[in-house]
Each structure stands twice: as C-alpha cells, then as structure tokens.
Coordinates of C-alpha atoms in Angstrom, one line a residue:
X579 CA 71.4 95.4 110.4
X580 CA 73.0 95.2 106.9
X581 CA 76.7 94.6 106.6
X582 CA 77.3 98.3 105.9
X583 CA 75.2 99.4 108.8
X584 CA 76.9 97.0 111.2
X585 CA 80.4 98.3 110.3
X586 CA 79.3 101.9 110.4
X587 CA 78.0 101.3 114.0
X588 CA 81.4 99.8 114.9
X589 CA 83.3 102.9 113.7
X590 CA 80.8 105.1 115.6
X591 CA 81.6 103.1 118.7
X592 CA 78.1 101.8 119.0
X593 CA 77.3 98.2 119.7
X594 CA 76.0 96.5 116.5
X595 CA 73.6 93.6 116.3
X596 CA 76.5 91.3 115.5
X597 CA 80.3 91.8 115.8
X598 CA 81.7 92.0 112.2
X599 CA 84.1 89.3 111.0
X600 CA 87.1 89.7 108.8
X601 CA 88.6 86.6 107.2
X602 CA 91.3 87.5 104.6
X603 CA 90.1 91.0 103.6
X604 CA 93.7 92.2 104.2
X605 CA 97.0 90.5 103.8
X606 CA 97.5 91.0 107.6
X607 CA 94.3 89.0 108.4
X608 CA 94.6 86.2 105.9
X609 CA 95.4 82.5 105.7
X610 CA 98.4 80.7 104.3
X611 CA 97.9 78.7 101.2
X612 CA 98.7 75.3 102.8
X613 CA 96.2 75.9 105.6
X614 CA 93.6 77.2 103.2
X615 CA 93.9 74.2 100.9
X616 CA 93.4 71.9 103.9
X617 CA 90.5 74.0 105.2
X618 CA 88.4 74.0 102.0
X619 CA 89.1 70.3 101.5
X620 CA 88.0 69.5 105.0
X621 CA 84.8 71.6 104.6
X622 CA 84.1 69.9 101.3
X623 CA 83.4 73.2 99.6
X624 CA 82.3 73.2 95.9
X625 CA 85.0 75.7 95.0
X626 CA 88.3 73.9 95.5
X627 CA 90.4 76.4 93.5
X628 CA 93.5 77.7 95.2
X629 CA 94.2 81.4 94.4
X630 CA 97.1 83.3 95.8
X631 CA 96.4 86.9 97.0
X632 CA 100.0 87.6 98.2
X633 CA 102.8 85.8 96.6
X634 CA 105.5 86.9 99.0
X635 CA 103.6 85.8 102.1
X636 CA 102.1 82.9 100.3
X637 CA 98.5 83.9 101.3
X638 CA 95.3 82.5 99.8
X639 CA 92.5 84.5 98.4
X640 CA 89.4 83.1 100.2
X641 CA 86.6 82.1 97.9
X642 CA 83.2 83.8 98.0
X643 CA 81.8 80.4 99.0
X644 CA 84.0 80.3 102.1
X645 CA 83.3 84.0 103.0
X646 CA 79.6 83.4 102.8
X647 CA 79.9 80.3 104.9
X648 CA 81.8 82.3 107.6
X649 CA 79.3 85.2 107.2
X650 CA 82.0 87.8 106.8
X651 CA 81.2 91.5 106.2
X652 CA 84.3 92.5 104.4
X653 CA 85.7 91.9 100.9
X654 CA 89.3 92.8 100.2
X655 CA 91.3 93.7 97.1
X656 CA 94.9 94.3 96.3
X657 CA 96.3 96.4 93.4
X658 CA 98.8 94.8 91.1
X659 CA 102.2 95.1 92.8
X660 CA 105.2 93.0 93.7
X661 CA 103.4 90.7 96.1
X662 CA 100.5 89.9 93.7
X663 CA 102.2 89.4 90.3
X664 CA 104.3 86.3 89.8
X665 CA 105.5 87.3 86.3
X666 CA 106.6 90.5 84.6
X667 CA 103.9 92.8 83.1
X668 CA 104.2 95.5 80.4
X669 CA 105.5 98.5 82.3
X670 CA 108.6 100.6 82.0
X671 CA 109.0 100.5 85.8
X672 CA 108.4 96.7 86.2
X673 CA 111.5 94.7 86.7
X674 CA 110.0 91.6 88.3
X675 CA 111.5 88.3 87.3
X676 CA 111.7 84.7 88.5
X677 CA 114.9 82.7 88.4
X678 CA 115.0 79.1 89.3
X679 CA 118.3 77.5 90.3
X680 CA 118.7 74.1 91.9
X681 CA 115.0 74.2 92.8
X682 CA 115.2 77.5 94.6
X683 CA 113.1 80.4 93.3
X684 CA 114.6 83.9 93.3
X685 CA 112.4 86.9 92.7
X686 CA 113.4 90.5 91.9
X687 CA 110.5 92.9 92.3
X688 CA 109.7 96.3 90.8
X689 CA 111.8 98.0 93.6
X690 CA 114.9 95.8 92.8
X691 CA 114.4 94.0 96.1
X692 CA 115.4 90.3 95.8
X693 CA 113.5 87.4 97.6
X694 CA 114.1 83.7 97.7
X695 CA 111.8 80.7 98.2
X696 CA 112.7 77.1 98.6
X697 CA 109.5 75.1 97.8
X698 CA 110.7 72.1 99.8
X699 CA 111.4 74.0 103.0
X700 CA 109.9 77.5 103.0
X701 CA 106.4 78.6 103.7
X702 CA 106.9 82.1 102.2
X703 CA 109.5 84.2 100.4
X704 CA 112.3 85.8 102.4
X705 CA 114.0 89.1 101.4
X706 CA 117.7 88.6 100.7
X707 CA 118.9 91.9 99.3
X708 CA 118.0 95.4 98.3
X709 CA 119.4 98.1 96.0
X710 CA 120.6 100.4 98.8
X711 CA 122.4 97.6 100.7
X712 CA 125.8 98.7 101.9
X713 CA 127.6 100.4 104.7
X714 CA 126.9 104.0 103.7
X715 CA 124.3 105.6 101.4
X716 CA 124.2 109.3 100.4
X717 CA 121.1 111.3 99.6
X718 CA 122.2 111.4 95.9
X719 CA 122.1 107.5 95.9
X720 CA 118.5 107.6 97.0
X721 CA 117.7 110.5 94.6
X722 CA 118.9 108.4 91.6
X723 CA 117.3 105.2 92.7
X724 CA 114.6 104.0 90.3
X725 CA 111.2 103.5 92.0
X726 CA 107.7 102.7 90.8
X727 CA 105.4 105.6 90.3
X728 CA 102.5 104.0 92.2
X729 CA 99.8 105.3 89.9
X730 CA 100.5 103.1 86.8
X731 CA 97.3 102.4 85.0
X732 CA 97.9 98.6 84.8
X733 CA 97.6 98.3 88.6
X734 CA 93.9 99.1 88.8
X735 CA 91.4 97.6 86.3
X736 CA 91.0 94.2 88.1
X737 CA 90.8 95.5 91.6
X738 CA 88.5 98.4 90.6
X739 CA 86.0 95.9 89.1
X740 CA 86.2 93.9 92.3
X741 CA 85.5 96.9 94.5
X742 CA 82.4 97.9 92.4
X743 CA 81.0 94.3 92.5
X744 CA 81.6 93.8 96.2
X745 CA 79.9 97.1 97.0
X746 CA 76.9 96.4 94.8
X747 CA 76.4 93.1 96.6
X748 CA 76.3 94.8 100.0
X749 CA 79.8 94.1 101.3
X750 CA 82.2 96.4 103.0
X751 CA 85.2 97.0 100.7
X752 CA 88.8 97.0 101.8
X753 CA 91.9 98.0 99.7
X754 CA 95.5 97.5 100.6
X755 CA 98.3 99.8 99.6
X756 CA 100.8 99.6 96.7
X757 CA 103.8 98.6 98.9
X758 CA 104.9 97.9 102.4
X759 CA 104.9 100.7 105.0
X760 CA 107.4 103.5 105.2
X761 CA 109.9 101.8 107.6
X762 CA 109.3 98.3 106.2
X763 CA 109.8 99.4 102.6
X764 CA 112.9 101.5 103.6
X765 CA 114.2 98.4 105.3
X766 CA 113.7 96.2 102.2
X767 CA 115.6 98.7 100.1
X768 CA 118.4 99.5 102.6
X769 CA 118.3 96.5 105.0
X770 CA 116.7 96.8 108.4
X771 CA 119.9 97.2 110.5
X772 CA 121.2 99.8 108.0
X773 CA 118.0 101.8 108.0
X774 CA 117.6 101.9 111.7
X775 CA 121.2 103.0 112.1
X776 CA 120.6 105.7 109.4
X777 CA 117.6 106.9 111.4
X778 CA 119.8 107.6 114.4
X779 CA 123.1 108.6 112.9
X780 CA 122.2 110.2 109.5
X781 CA 118.5 111.2 110.0
X782 CA 118.4 113.4 106.9
X783 CA 119.3 110.4 104.7
X784 CA 116.7 108.3 106.4
X785 CA 114.1 111.0 106.1
X786 CA 114.8 111.5 102.4
X787 CA 114.3 107.8 101.7
X788 CA 111.0 107.8 103.7
X789 CA 109.8 110.8 101.7
X790 CA 110.5 109.1 98.4
X791 CA 108.4 106.1 99.5
X792 CA 105.7 108.4 100.8
X793 CA 105.5 110.1 97.4
X794 CA 104.8 106.7 95.8
X795 CA 102.0 106.1 98.3
X796 CA 100.5 109.5 97.7
X797 CA 100.3 109.0 93.9
X798 CA 98.8 105.6 94.5
X799 CA 96.0 106.7 96.8
X800 CA 95.3 109.7 94.5
X801 CA 94.8 107.3 91.6
X802 CA 92.7 105.0 93.7
X803 CA 90.4 107.7 94.9
X804 CA 90.0 109.1 91.4
X805 CA 89.2 105.7 89.9
X806 CA 87.2 103.9 92.6
X807 CA 86.9 106.2 95.7
X808 CA 83.1 105.9 95.7
X809 CA 83.3 102.1 95.8
X810 CA 85.9 102.0 98.6
X811 CA 85.0 101.9 102.3
X812 CA 88.4 101.1 104.1
X813 CA 91.9 102.0 103.1
X814 CA 94.7 99.9 104.6
X815 CA 98.3 101.0 105.4
X816 CA 100.8 99.0 107.5
X817 CA 104.1 99.5 109.2
X818 CA 105.4 97.3 112.0
X819 CA 106.9 99.3 114.9
X820 CA 106.9 96.7 117.7
X821 CA 108.6 93.5 118.8
X822 CA 107.1 91.0 121.3
X823 CA 108.5 93.1 124.2
X824 CA 109.1 96.6 123.0
X825 CA 109.2 99.1 120.2
X826 CA 111.6 98.9 117.2
X827 CA 111.8 102.7 117.0
X828 CA 111.5 105.2 119.9
X829 CA 108.4 107.3 120.3
X830 CA 110.5 110.4 119.8
X831 CA 111.9 109.2 116.5
X832 CA 108.5 108.1 115.4
X833 CA 107.1 111.5 116.1
X834 CA 109.9 113.2 114.2
X835 CA 110.3 111.0 111.1
X836 CA 107.1 109.1 110.6
X837 CA 104.0 110.6 112.2
X838 CA 104.1 113.8 110.0
X839 CA 104.1 111.6 106.8
X840 CA 101.3 109.3 107.9
X841 CA 99.3 112.3 109.1
X842 CA 99.7 114.0 105.8
X843 CA 98.7 110.9 103.8
X844 CA 95.7 110.1 106.0
X845 CA 94.5 113.7 105.9
X846 CA 94.8 113.7 102.1
X847 CA 92.8 110.5 101.7
X848 CA 90.0 111.9 104.0
X849 CA 89.9 115.3 102.3
X850 CA 89.3 113.6 98.9
X851 CA 87.0 110.9 100.3
X852 CA 85.6 111.7 103.7
X853 CA 83.6 108.5 103.9
X854 CA 86.7 106.3 103.8
X855 CA 88.1 104.9 107.1
X856 CA 91.8 104.2 107.6
X857 CA 92.9 100.8 108.9
X858 CA 96.5 100.9 110.2
X859 CA 98.4 97.7 110.8
X860 CA 101.3 97.6 113.2
X861 CA 102.5 94.5 115.0
X862 CA 104.0 94.0 118.4
X863 CA 104.1 96.0 121.6
X864 CA 102.9 99.3 120.1
X865 CA 100.8 100.6 123.0
X866 CA 103.0 103.7 123.5
X867 CA 102.3 104.7 119.9
X868 CA 98.5 104.3 119.9
X869 CA 97.8 107.9 120.9
X870 CA 100.0 108.9 117.9
X871 CA 98.1 106.6 115.6
X872 CA 94.9 108.2 116.7
X873 CA 96.2 111.7 116.2
X874 CA 97.6 111.0 112.8
X875 CA 94.1 109.9 111.7
X876 CA 94.0 106.1 111.9
X877 CA 90.4 105.0 112.5
X878 CA 91.2 101.3 113.3
X879 CA 94.3 99.4 114.5
X880 CA 95.3 95.9 113.5
X881 CA 96.3 93.2 114.4
X882 CA 95.9 93.9 118.2
X883 CA 98.9 91.7 119.2
X884 CA 97.4 90.5 122.5
X885 CA 100.4 88.5 123.6
X886 CA 102.9 91.4 123.2
X887 CA 103.9 93.4 126.2
X888 CA 101.2 96.0 127.2
X889 CA 98.7 94.8 124.6
X890 CA 96.3 93.0 126.9
X891 CA 92.8 93.5 125.4
X892 CA 91.2 94.6 128.6
X893 CA 93.6 97.4 129.1
X894 CA 93.5 98.5 125.5
X895 CA 89.7 98.6 125.5
X896 CA 89.6 100.6 128.8
X897 CA 92.2 103.2 127.6
X898 CA 91.4 103.6 123.9
X899 CA 88.1 101.8 123.3
X900 CA 86.2 105.0 122.3
X901 CA 89.0 106.5 120.2
X902 CA 90.1 103.8 117.8
X903 CA 88.5 100.6 116.5
X904 CA 90.3 97.4 117.3
X905 CA 90.5 95.2 114.2
X906 CA 91.8 91.8 115.3
X907 CA 92.9 90.3 118.6
X908 CA 90.3 87.5 118.2
X909 CA 92.7 84.7 119.1
X910 CA 96.5 84.3 119.7
X911 CA 98.0 82.9 116.5
X912 CA 101.4 82.3 117.9
X913 CA 100.6 79.6 120.4
X914 CA 96.9 79.1 121.1
X915 CA 95.5 78.6 117.6
X916 CA 98.3 76.4 116.2
X917 CA 99.2 74.5 119.5
X918 CA 96.6 75.0 122.1
X919 CA 94.0 72.5 123.3
X920 CA 90.4 72.8 122.2
X921 CA 89.5 74.3 125.6
X922 CA 92.3 76.9 125.3
X923 CA 91.1 77.9 121.8
X924 CA 87.5 78.4 123.1
X925 CA 88.7 80.2 126.2
X926 CA 90.9 82.6 124.3
X927 CA 88.2 83.5 121.9
X928 CA 85.8 84.1 124.7
X929 CA 88.2 86.1 126.8
X930 CA 88.9 88.4 123.8
X931 CA 85.2 88.7 122.9
X932 CA 84.3 89.6 126.5
X933 CA 87.1 92.3 126.5
X934 CA 86.6 93.8 123.1
X935 CA 83.0 93.4 122.0
X936 CA 81.1 95.5 124.6
X937 CA 80.2 99.0 123.4
X938 CA 81.2 98.4 119.8
X939 CA 84.5 99.4 118.2
X940 CA 85.7 95.8 117.4
X941 CA 86.1 93.7 114.2
X942 CA 86.8 90.1 114.9
X943 CA 89.9 88.6 113.2
X944 CA 92.8 86.5 114.4
X945 CA 96.0 88.2 115.5
X946 CA 97.6 88.5 112.0
X947 CA 97.6 85.7 109.4
X948 CA 96.7 82.1 110.0
X949 CA 99.9 80.1 109.4
X950 CA 100.5 77.1 107.2
X951 CA 100.5 74.5 110.0
X952 CA 97.1 75.3 111.5
X953 CA 94.6 72.5 111.0
X954 CA 91.1 72.9 109.7
X955 CA 89.6 71.7 113.0
X956 CA 91.3 74.5 114.9
X957 CA 90.2 77.2 112.4
X958 CA 86.6 76.0 112.5
X959 CA 86.7 75.8 116.3
X960 CA 87.8 79.4 116.4
X961 CA 85.1 80.5 114.0
X962 CA 82.3 78.4 115.5
X963 CA 83.2 79.6 119.1
X964 CA 83.2 83.2 117.9
X965 CA 79.9 82.9 116.0
X966 CA 78.2 81.3 118.9
X967 CA 79.3 84.2 121.1
X968 CA 78.2 86.9 118.7
X969 CA 74.8 85.4 118.1
X970 CA 73.8 85.1 121.8

C-alpha cells in the first residue's frame, strides 16, 4: 500500500498492511526541542538543524531525514499564528512582541494574551494574563475586543507550499488550526476559572465569547480550503475537556455551548471539501463525550489519554472502534516513556498495539507530545518496538 492508501484504509476501518505512524505532524503529537536536539545528535543525522514549529510549547519541527528514518506517513503544517511567529509581522491585527527583562522573556500575542518564559528554568511559555481578565465581563466588553480575522493573507503562503510539496511526494497532509480550541482560547482571554464560572453563571456571556472565537476559525478554514483544500487531507482542531480523573465541563454544558459550534464548523469543512478528515484533539478522561465527538463530525480522536479514567484502550476499541479513528495512545508519556524500564516501554507499546491495531482505525503516536526530559534511547526503543510489531 502507498501512504495514502494505508491511511484511507484506516479511516474506512479496514486493516492496512502497516499501521500508520505520526511523529510530529501535529502540535499535539510532537517532540520538545530539548528532546529533539538530543535525539538527532544521538542518531547522528546529517540534518542537525533545530527548527521550532510551536514557540509557546517549545516543540521541534522534525526534519524530513528523521521522518523518513521513522517511515512516517504524515507531514504536518501550521499557519502563521501566535505560536509560530517569534517576532512581529506586517499586519494591522498583529500585536506580538517580545520583551526581555532580567533574563525573562515576555510575549504578547495577536490576541493580547501575555506569556512568560524563563530560559534557565522553563521548558515552554506559560500564560500569565489575558485581555478579559477580571471579575466580571459584559457582552459589550467582548464585542469591542480586538481579535484576529483568521484569514489574513500573510498566514498562508509558506504552509500552502508545504502542503502542495508534501502531497506531491506521496505523503498524507495535516494542517492545524489558527488558534487554540474554543474553551482553551476563551480561557486564555478570560482566565480559565473566570470562563468556567461564566459558563455556569452567565452562559450568554460565555456563549458570545465562544461565538466570536468560532467566527475566527470559520474564516480561517474558509481561506484554507479556498487556497489549498485540494492539497489537504486532514484538518486538526483541539480543545481539552478532561482531567486525569474527570471532565472539565459537564456533558450537558458541552452539548449546549460547544457541540453546536463544532458541528457547524466540521460540517462546513466537509461541505466544501468532502475528502478532508477531521482530527479532533481532547486530553484527559473524555470517554463520556466521545459519542458527541462522533456526532459532531470528528473522524479521529487524539491523543487517546490511556492512563486517564475510563480511557483504557481495550474498552475504547470495543465501544467505539468502528465509529472513530484512534490517533495516539501508542505509549504513556506521563510515566512509562520518561521513567519506565526498558521492559515497561516495550510492554506498554505492545499492549496498546494489541488493543488498537486489529481491524484498522488506529494511527500510532505517543499520548501527546514527547517532553524535554525523554532520552533518545527511550524514544528509539518506543519506535523500534512499534515498528517490529507492525512489520510482523
């Protein structure tokens, strides 16, 4: 099978000749810069260049040499947005700026959200404030808040060329959205505690903020599909609704505030480009929401947080294995990959392979991003164990 044929089989819930591999095609299945630097040095790759794909999360853009070595099917791209541009660009809506004080980097993005990064102690940027921070916010405050349009022309030329090139060389192309998910972006603007209280106490205010973010996403995907829709295979959206033990938001509130917006966005994408599959990322114990994800049009779910309550791979495969593709769940990245023994790494990969691979419907990737403290030996043990299993 070709890469395209293999992935099409997965989305048709048919068993491919080989389980497809994603290594860094999204910024939810990537690798931290520190870990990447150590990995390519250890592997003695010719391309030792370190490129950042996501500044906020401090993720690396894997080289083509590494992706070929790992035999991955997917190639990812990101539009220019606050996580990808370290310096201001020419745009009326762009407000990004770096300020360095006492060795600490402070960054204000195009949404007026402020992040900080201490190069001596931090592995990624942390949000410290947003423009709607405060005890109370009225709908008029949200109405007058300056937001990006989402379809600015400067966002696309670079990633459009990448998508065209990747597709011509037989890869499966993946594109991430212009901003965080609806709840995550609202939480960045308002503060998570404030937004969650708004959702319960003043739902009309919360709903209005979500709609404004939704409009940005709609304009973005419209522009994407007009410019590069024929070169795109998979569109990625993300919004975290789970903790390790439970949901961040009740199923009832999800159905009321969020499901209609995601359903409208996904339907719009598929009307304009029926061939595109939707990959939806949501961390944590989200089992109770999976039927809703399926109904709103998500074709695949990431990261398959296998150590969260109710997210055991065997149960997920049994209950939803013919309705939604599982993208991830290849190895636990919270304990096993960074701290487990060699045997534990091999056993975890095998357990998840045995649970998720039969019958198709699975893309191998770790549970979320590989963190900065993971050694090259551990990463290679994970990859080699998986590749041995898929080639049996």
